[in-house]
Short mmCIF file of C-alpha atoms in Angstrom, two decimals:
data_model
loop_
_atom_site.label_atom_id
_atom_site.label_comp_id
_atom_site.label_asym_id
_atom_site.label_seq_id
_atom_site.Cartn_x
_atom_site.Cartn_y
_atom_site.Cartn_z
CA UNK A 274 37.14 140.39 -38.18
CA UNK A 275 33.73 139.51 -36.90
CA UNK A 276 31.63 136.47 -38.35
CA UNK A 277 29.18 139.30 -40.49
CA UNK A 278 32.75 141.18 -42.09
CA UNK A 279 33.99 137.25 -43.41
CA UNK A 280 30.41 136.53 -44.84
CA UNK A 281 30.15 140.05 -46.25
CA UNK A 282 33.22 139.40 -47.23
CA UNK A 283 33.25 135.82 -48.84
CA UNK A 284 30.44 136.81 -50.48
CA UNK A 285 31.86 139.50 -52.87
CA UNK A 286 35.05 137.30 -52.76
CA UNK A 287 34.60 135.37 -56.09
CA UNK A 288 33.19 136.72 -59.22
CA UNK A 289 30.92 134.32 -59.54
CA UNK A 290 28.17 133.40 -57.23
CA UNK A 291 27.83 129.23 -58.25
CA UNK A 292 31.15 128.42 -59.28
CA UNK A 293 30.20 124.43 -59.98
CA UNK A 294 33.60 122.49 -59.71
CA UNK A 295 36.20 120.67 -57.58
CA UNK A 296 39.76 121.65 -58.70
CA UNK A 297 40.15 124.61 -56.80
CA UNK A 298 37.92 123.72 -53.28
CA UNK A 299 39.59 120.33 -53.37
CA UNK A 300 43.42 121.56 -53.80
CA UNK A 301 42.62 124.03 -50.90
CA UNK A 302 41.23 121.32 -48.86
CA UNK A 303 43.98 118.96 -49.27
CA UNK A 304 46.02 121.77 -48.04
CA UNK A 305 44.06 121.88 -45.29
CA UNK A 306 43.90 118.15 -44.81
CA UNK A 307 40.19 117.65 -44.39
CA UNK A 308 39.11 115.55 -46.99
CA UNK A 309 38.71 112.64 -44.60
CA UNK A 310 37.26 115.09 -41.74
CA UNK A 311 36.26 111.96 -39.51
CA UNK A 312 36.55 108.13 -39.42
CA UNK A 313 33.26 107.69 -40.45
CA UNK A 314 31.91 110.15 -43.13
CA UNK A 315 28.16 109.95 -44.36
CA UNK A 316 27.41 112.33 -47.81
CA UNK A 317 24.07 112.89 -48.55
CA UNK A 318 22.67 113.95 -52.06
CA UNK A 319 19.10 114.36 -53.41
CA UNK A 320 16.34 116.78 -54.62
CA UNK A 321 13.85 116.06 -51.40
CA UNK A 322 14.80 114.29 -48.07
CA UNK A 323 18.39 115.39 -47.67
CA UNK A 324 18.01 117.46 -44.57
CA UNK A 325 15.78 114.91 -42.68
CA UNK A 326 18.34 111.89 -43.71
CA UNK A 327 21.12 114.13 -42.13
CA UNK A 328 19.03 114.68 -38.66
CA UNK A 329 18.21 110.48 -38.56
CA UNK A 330 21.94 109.60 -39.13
CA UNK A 331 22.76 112.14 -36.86
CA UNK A 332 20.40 111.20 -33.97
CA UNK A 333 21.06 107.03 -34.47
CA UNK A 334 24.86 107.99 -34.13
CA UNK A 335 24.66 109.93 -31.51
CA UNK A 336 21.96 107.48 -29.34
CA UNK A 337 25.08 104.89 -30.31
CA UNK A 338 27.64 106.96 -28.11
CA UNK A 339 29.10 108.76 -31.11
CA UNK A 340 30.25 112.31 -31.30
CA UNK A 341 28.60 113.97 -34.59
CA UNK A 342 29.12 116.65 -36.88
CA UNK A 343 26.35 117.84 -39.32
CA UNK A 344 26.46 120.37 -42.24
CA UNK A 345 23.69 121.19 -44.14
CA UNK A 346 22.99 124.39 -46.23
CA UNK A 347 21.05 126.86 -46.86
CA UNK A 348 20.63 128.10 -43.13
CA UNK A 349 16.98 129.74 -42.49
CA UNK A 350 18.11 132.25 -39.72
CA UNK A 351 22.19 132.82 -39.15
CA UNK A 352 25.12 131.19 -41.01
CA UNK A 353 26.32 128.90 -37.79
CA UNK A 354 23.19 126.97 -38.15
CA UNK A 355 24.96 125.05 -41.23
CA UNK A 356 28.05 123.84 -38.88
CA UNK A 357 26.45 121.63 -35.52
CA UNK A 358 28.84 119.75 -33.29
CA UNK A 359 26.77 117.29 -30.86
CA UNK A 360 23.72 119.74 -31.75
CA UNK A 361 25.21 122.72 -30.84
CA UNK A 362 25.89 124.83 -33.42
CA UNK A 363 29.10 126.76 -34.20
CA UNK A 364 30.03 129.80 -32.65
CA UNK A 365 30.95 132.79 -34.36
CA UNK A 366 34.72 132.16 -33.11
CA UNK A 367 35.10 128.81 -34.40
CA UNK A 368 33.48 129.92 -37.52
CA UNK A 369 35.93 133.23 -38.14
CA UNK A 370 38.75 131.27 -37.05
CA UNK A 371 38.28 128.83 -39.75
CA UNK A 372 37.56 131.25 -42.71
CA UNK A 373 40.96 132.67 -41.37
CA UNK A 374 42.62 129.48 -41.61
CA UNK A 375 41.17 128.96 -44.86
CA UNK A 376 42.04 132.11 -46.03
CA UNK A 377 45.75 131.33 -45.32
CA UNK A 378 45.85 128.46 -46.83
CA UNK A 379 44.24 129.18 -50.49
CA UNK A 380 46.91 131.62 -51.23
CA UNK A 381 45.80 132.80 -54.62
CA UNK A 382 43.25 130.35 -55.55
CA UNK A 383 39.88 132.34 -55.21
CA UNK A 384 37.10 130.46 -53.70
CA UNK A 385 33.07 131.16 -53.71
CA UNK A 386 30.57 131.87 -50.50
CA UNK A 387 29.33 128.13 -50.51
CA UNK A 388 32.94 126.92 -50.85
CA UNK A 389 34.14 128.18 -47.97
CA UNK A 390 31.13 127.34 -45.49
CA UNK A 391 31.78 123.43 -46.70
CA UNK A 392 35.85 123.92 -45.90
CA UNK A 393 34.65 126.13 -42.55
CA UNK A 394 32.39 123.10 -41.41
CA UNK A 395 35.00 120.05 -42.65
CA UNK A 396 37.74 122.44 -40.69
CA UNK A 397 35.87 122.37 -37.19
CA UNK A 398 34.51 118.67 -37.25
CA UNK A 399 38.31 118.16 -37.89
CA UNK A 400 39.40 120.42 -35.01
CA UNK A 401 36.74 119.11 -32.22
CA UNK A 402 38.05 115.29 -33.58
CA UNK A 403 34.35 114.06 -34.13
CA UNK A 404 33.58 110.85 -34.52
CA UNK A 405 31.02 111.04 -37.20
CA UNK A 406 30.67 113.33 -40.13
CA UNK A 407 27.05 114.03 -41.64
CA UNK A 408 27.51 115.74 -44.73
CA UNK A 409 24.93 117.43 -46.89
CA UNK A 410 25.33 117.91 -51.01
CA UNK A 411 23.99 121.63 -51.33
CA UNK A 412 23.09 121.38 -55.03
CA UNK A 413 23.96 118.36 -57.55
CA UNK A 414 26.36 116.26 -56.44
CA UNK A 415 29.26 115.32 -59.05
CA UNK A 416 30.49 119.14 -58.80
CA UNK A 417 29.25 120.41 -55.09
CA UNK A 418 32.18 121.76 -52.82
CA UNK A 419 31.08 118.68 -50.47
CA UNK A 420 31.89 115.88 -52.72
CA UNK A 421 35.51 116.30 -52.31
CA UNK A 422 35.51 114.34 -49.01
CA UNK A 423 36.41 110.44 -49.11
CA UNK A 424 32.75 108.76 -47.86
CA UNK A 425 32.49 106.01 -46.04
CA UNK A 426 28.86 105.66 -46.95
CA UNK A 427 26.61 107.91 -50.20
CA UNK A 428 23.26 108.03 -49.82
CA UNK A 429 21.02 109.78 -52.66
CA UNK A 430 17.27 110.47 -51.50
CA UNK A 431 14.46 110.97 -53.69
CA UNK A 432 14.89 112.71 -56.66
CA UNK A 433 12.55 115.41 -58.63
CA UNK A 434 12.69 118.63 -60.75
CA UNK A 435 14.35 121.11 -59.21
CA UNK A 436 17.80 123.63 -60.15
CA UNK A 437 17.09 122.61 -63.53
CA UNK A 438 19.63 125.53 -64.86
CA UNK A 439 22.43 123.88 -63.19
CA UNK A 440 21.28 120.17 -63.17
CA UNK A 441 19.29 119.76 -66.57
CA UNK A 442 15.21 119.56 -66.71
CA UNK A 443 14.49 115.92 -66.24
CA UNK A 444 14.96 113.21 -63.84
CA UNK A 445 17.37 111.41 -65.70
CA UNK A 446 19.88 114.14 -66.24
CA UNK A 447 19.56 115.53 -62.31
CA UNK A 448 20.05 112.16 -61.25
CA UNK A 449 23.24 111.39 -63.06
CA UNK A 450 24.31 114.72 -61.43
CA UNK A 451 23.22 113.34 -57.78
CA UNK A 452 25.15 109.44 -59.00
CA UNK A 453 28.38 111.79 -58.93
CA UNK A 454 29.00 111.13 -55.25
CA UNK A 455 29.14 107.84 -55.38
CA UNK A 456 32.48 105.89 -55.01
CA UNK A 457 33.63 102.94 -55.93
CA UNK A 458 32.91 99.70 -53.79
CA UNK A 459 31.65 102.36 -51.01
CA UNK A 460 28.01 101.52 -50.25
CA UNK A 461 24.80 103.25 -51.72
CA UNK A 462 21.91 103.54 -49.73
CA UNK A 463 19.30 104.68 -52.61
CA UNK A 464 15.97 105.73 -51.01
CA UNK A 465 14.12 107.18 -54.53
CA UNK A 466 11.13 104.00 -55.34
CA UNK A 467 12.28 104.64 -59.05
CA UNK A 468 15.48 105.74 -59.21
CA UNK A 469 16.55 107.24 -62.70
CA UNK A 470 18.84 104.73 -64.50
CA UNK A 471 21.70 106.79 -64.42
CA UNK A 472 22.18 106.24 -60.06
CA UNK A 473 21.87 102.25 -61.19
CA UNK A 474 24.22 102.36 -64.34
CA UNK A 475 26.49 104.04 -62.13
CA UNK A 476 26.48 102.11 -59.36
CA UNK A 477 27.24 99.19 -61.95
CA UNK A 478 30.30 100.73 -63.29
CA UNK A 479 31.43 101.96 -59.89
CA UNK A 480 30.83 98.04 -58.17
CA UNK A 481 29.18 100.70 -55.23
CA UNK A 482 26.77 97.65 -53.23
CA UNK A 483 23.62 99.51 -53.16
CA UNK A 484 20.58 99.13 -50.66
CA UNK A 485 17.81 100.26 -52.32
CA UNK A 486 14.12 101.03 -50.68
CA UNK A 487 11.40 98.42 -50.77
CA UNK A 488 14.59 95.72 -51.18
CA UNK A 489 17.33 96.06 -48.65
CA UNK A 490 15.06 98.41 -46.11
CA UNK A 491 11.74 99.93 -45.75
CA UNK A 492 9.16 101.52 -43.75
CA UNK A 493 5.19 101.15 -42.64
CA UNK A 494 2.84 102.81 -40.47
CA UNK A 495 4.73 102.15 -37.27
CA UNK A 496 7.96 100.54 -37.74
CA UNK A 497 11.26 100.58 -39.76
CA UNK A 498 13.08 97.28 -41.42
CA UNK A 499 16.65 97.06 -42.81
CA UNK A 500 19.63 95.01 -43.07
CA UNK A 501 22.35 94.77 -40.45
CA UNK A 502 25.20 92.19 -40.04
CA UNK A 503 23.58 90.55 -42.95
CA UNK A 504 20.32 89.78 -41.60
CA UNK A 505 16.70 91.48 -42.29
CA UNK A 506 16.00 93.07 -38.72
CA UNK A 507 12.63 94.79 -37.57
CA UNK A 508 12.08 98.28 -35.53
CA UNK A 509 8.19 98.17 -34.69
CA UNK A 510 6.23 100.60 -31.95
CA UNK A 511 8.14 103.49 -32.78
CA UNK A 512 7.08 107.09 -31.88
CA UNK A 513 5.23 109.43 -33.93
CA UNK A 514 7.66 110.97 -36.58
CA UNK A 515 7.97 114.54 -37.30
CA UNK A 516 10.05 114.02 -40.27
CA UNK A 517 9.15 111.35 -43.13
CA UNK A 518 9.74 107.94 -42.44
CA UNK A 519 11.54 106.73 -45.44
CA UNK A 520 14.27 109.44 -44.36
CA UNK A 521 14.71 107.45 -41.05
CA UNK A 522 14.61 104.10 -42.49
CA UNK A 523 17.35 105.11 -45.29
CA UNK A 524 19.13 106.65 -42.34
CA UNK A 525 19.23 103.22 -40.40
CA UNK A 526 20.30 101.68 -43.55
CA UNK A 527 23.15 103.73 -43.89
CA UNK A 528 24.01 103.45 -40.50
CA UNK A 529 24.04 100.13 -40.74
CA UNK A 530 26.00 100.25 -43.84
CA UNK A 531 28.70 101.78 -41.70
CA UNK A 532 29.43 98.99 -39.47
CA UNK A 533 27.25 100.22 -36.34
CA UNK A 534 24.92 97.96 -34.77
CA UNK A 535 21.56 100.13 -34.59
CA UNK A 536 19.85 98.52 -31.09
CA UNK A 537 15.76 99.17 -30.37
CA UNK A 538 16.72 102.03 -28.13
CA UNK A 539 18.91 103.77 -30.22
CA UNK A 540 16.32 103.55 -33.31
CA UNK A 541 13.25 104.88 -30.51
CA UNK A 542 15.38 107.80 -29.22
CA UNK A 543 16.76 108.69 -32.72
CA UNK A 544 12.88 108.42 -34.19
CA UNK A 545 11.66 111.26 -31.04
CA UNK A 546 14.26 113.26 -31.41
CA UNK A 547 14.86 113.86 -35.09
CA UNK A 548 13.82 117.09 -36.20
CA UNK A 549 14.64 119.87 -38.33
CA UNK A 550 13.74 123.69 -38.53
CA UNK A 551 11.80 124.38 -41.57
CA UNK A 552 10.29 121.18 -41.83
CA UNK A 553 6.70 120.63 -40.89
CA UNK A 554 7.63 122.44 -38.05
CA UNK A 555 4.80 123.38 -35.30
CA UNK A 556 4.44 126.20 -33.36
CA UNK A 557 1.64 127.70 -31.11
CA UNK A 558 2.15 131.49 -30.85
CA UNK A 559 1.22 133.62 -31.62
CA UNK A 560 -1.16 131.64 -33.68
CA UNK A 561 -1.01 128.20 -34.58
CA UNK A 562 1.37 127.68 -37.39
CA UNK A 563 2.72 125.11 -39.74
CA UNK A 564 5.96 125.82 -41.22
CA UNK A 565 7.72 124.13 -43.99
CA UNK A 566 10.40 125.29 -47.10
CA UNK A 567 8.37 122.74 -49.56
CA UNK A 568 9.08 124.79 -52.88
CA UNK A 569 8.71 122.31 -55.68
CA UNK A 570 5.83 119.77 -56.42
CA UNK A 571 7.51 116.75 -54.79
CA UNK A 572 7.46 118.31 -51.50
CA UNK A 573 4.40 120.01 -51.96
CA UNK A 574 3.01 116.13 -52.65
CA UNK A 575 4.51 115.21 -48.72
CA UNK A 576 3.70 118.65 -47.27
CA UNK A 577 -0.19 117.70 -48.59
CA UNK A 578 -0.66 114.95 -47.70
CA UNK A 579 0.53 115.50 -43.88
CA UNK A 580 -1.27 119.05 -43.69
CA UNK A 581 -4.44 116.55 -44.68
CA UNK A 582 -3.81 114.40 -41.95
CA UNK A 583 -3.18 117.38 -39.65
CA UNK A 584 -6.46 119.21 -40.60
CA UNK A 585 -9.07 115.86 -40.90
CA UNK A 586 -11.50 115.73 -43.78
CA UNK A 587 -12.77 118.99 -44.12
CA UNK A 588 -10.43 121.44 -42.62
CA UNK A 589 -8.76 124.05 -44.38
CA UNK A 590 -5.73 126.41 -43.32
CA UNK A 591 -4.36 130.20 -44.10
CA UNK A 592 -1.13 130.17 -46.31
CA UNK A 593 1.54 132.63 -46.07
CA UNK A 594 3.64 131.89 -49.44
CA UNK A 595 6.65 133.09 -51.31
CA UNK A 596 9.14 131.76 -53.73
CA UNK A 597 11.79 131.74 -56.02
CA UNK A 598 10.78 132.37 -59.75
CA UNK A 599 12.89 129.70 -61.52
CA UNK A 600 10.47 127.16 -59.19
CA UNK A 601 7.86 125.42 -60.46
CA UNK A 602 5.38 127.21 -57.97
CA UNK A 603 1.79 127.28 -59.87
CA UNK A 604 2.15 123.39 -59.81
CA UNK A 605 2.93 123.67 -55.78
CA UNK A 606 0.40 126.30 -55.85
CA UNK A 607 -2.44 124.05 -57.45
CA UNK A 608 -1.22 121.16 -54.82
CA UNK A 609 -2.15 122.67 -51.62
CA UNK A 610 -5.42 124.99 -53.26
CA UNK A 611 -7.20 122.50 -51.69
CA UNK A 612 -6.53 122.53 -48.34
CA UNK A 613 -6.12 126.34 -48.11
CA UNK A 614 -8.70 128.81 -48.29
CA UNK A 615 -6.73 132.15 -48.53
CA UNK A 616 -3.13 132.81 -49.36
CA UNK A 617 -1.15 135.76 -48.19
CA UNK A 618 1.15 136.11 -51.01
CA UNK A 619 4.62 137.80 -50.33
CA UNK A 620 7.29 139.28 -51.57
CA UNK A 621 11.00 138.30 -50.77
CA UNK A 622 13.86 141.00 -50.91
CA UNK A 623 15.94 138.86 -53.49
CA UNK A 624 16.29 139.55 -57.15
CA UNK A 625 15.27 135.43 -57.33
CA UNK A 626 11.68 135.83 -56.01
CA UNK A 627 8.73 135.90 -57.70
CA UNK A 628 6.63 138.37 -57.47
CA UNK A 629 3.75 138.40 -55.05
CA UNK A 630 1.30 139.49 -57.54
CA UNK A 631 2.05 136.81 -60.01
CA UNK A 632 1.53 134.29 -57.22
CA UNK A 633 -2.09 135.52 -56.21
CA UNK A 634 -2.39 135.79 -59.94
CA UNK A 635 -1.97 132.09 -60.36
CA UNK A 636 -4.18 131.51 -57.39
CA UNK A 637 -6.85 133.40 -58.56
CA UNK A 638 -6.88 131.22 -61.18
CA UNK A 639 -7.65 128.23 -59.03
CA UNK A 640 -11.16 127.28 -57.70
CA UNK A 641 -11.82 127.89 -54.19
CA UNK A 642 -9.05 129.99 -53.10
CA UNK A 643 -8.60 133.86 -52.75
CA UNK A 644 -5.43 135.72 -52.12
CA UNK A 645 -3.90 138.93 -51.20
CA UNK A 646 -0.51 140.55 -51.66
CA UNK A 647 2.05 142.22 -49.05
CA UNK A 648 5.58 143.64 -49.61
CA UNK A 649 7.14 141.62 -46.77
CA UNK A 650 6.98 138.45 -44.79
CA UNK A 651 6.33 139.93 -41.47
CA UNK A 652 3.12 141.76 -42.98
CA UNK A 653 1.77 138.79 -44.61
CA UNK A 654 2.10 137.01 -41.56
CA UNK A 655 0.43 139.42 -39.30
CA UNK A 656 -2.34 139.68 -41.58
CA UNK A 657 -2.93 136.06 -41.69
CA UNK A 658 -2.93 135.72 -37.46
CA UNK A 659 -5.34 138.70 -37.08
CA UNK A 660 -7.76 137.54 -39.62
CA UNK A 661 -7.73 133.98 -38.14
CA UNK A 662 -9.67 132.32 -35.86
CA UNK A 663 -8.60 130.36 -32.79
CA UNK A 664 -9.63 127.29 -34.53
CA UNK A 665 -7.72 128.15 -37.72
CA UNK A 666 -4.14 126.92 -38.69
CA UNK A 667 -1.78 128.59 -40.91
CA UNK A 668 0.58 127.46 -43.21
CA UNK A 669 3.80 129.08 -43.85
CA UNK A 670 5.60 127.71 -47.03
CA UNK A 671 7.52 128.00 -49.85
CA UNK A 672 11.47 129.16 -50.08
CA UNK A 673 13.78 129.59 -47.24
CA UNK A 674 13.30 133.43 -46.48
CA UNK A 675 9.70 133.35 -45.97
CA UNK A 676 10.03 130.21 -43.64
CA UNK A 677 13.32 132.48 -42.16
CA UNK A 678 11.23 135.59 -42.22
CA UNK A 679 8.22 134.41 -39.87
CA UNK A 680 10.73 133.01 -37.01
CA UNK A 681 12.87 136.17 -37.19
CA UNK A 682 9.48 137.79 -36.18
CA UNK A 683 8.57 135.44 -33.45
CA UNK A 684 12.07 135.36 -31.92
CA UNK A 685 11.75 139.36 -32.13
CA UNK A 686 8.01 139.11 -30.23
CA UNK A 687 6.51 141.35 -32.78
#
């Protein structure tokens, strides 16, 4: 079969779309033996951060000689993107050859979509013998597909209102879900400033050390301080960062954590290179163009305040915006009024999205902005380039498959 017949075929697989549990992902992983998938295995948790954490640890292993695999979810534009080896991603091969393998091995024990992208991706870091494993928690924590792997390091990054369905509506209850992959006496790097109690009570219970932000390591305006080898040490005159800076300084922390000695090269190369689709991402044609997934108000706080920096006092910016309707998007809406003077409001092709009316609606509401409505991304976005300026920037946020939508048309040179 070819890599689109397994996902169309995973996908109507399993009766039930977010199948929260570990009983029947971990027996089929034992079977498969990939629990430990490398000698050293990072899993990341978290509401906000998670993806940029993943790219630092990535980049300071490999600038330290190590080979890497990363898996993160969702993907913006094609499944491989969730399985990279070295920063290549997986090719469709690899990918159908480990759904088959998988297939084999569950027998009868049924398994969903996300469950077998997290066995696919522990499968090929285990086949190509990586050194490193970066692994992302794709929603929660105690009960996500990842968190049957044995870590060698946890690290749980900021933490805010989002999934509440799944992971209960307040910061206390989500973060007792995101505490659920920690381990006992298997370090903590905690990068939330007030972590809920529940990450600390369990941390107690578990005797899991924890390095906590502002304590163990920590960040300012150009440089990056943690511990290593039991000593504070000091990263100063790094590069501009394109991702936030407390993800690279909980990144060097858990690094650290790990037994690898982070040298001043390794922390410069890994602070250029880090980067990650999606995320405050620039790009010049065929208009200048932020893009970012922010889609709930902690984001929308860090998406601000950089869009601020990018447009100066009194700049403003186009938005092209859509989003899911269970998020809390007239609070991310009211964030970045502000700083936009017209929104292109679109629809999404998913039964999840809010409408597009309903999001002008709430703009309209707002002082200072207008807003118009189109029935796809690719029209909202060619709206917003023609009625732009040279001088103007746009800003493309909100859920994945408006940030997907806009580079599908660029790669397509629409």
């Amino acid at each position: 079969m070819e890599l689109a017949d397994w996902l169309q075929r995973i996908e109507q697989q399993h009766p039930v779309k977010w199948d929260l549990g570990l009983a029947r992902v971990g027996e089929v992983g034992r079977r498969l033996n990939v629990l430990q998938p490398a000698p050293l295995v990072f899993l990341v948790a978290g509401t906000n951060g998670k993806g940029s954490t993943c790219e630092y640890i990535t980049r300071l292993c490999e600038s330290l000689g190590k080979t890497v695999g990363k898996s993160t979810s969702p993907h913006l534009q094609r499944f491989n993107e969730r399985i990279q080896v070295q920063g290549v991603t997986a090719d469709d091969a690899q990918i159908c050859a480990a759904f088959a393998a998988i297939d084999e091995a569950r027998g009868d024990i049924s398994l969903t979509y996300f469950e077998y992208g997290t066995l696919a991706s522990l499968l090929i870091f285990k086949w190509c013998k990586v050194d490193v494993a970066v692994l992302e928690i794709g929603l929660g924590g105690r009960l996500d597909a990842m968190n049957i792997v044995v870590p060698t390091v946890t690290v749980i990054t900021r933490i805010a209102l989002d999934h509440q369905a799944w992971l209960g509506d307040t910061r206390e209850l989500i973060g007792a879900e995101k505490a659920g992959i920690m381990r006992a006496g298997v370090p903590c790097v905690v990068v939330d400033p007030a972590p809920p109690r529940a990450i600390t009570v369990q941390a107690d219970v578990l005797g899991s050390p924890v390095s906590a932000i502002g304590r163990e390591f920590g960040w300012s305006a150009d440089s990056v301080w943690l511990q290593q080898a039991g000593a504070r040490v000091v990263f100063t005159d790094l590069p501009p960062l394109l991702l936030p800076a407390d993800s690279l300084a909980a990144a060097s922390q858990a690094v650290a954590c790990a037994g690898l000695m982070i040298t001043s090269a390794a922390m410069a190369w890994a602070a250029a290179q880090g980067r990650v689709a999606g995320r405050f991402q620039l790009l010049n044609a065929p208009h200048r163009s932020v893009l970012d997934v922010a889609h709930n108000p902690d984001a929308a706080v860090y998406l601000r305040d950089k869009l601020q920096l990018l447009l100066g006092d009194h700049g403003r910016c186009r938005a092209v915006v859509g989003m899911y309707a269970d998020k809390d998007y007239a609070a991310v809406l009211a964030l970045l009024a502000p700083l936009v003077s017209h929104f292109y409001c679109t629809d999404l092709a998913e039964s999840r999205a809010a409408p597009a009316a309903l999001l002008a609606a709430v703009v309209n509401n707002l002082n200072g902005s207008g807003a118009s409505t189109y029935a796809r991304v690719r029209l909202a976005y060619e709206a917003a380039v023609q009625q732009s300026s040279a001088a103007d920037l746009i800003l493309v946020f909100g859920s994945f498959p408006v940030v997907a939508g806009v580079l599908d048309y660029i790669d397509a040179g629409e």
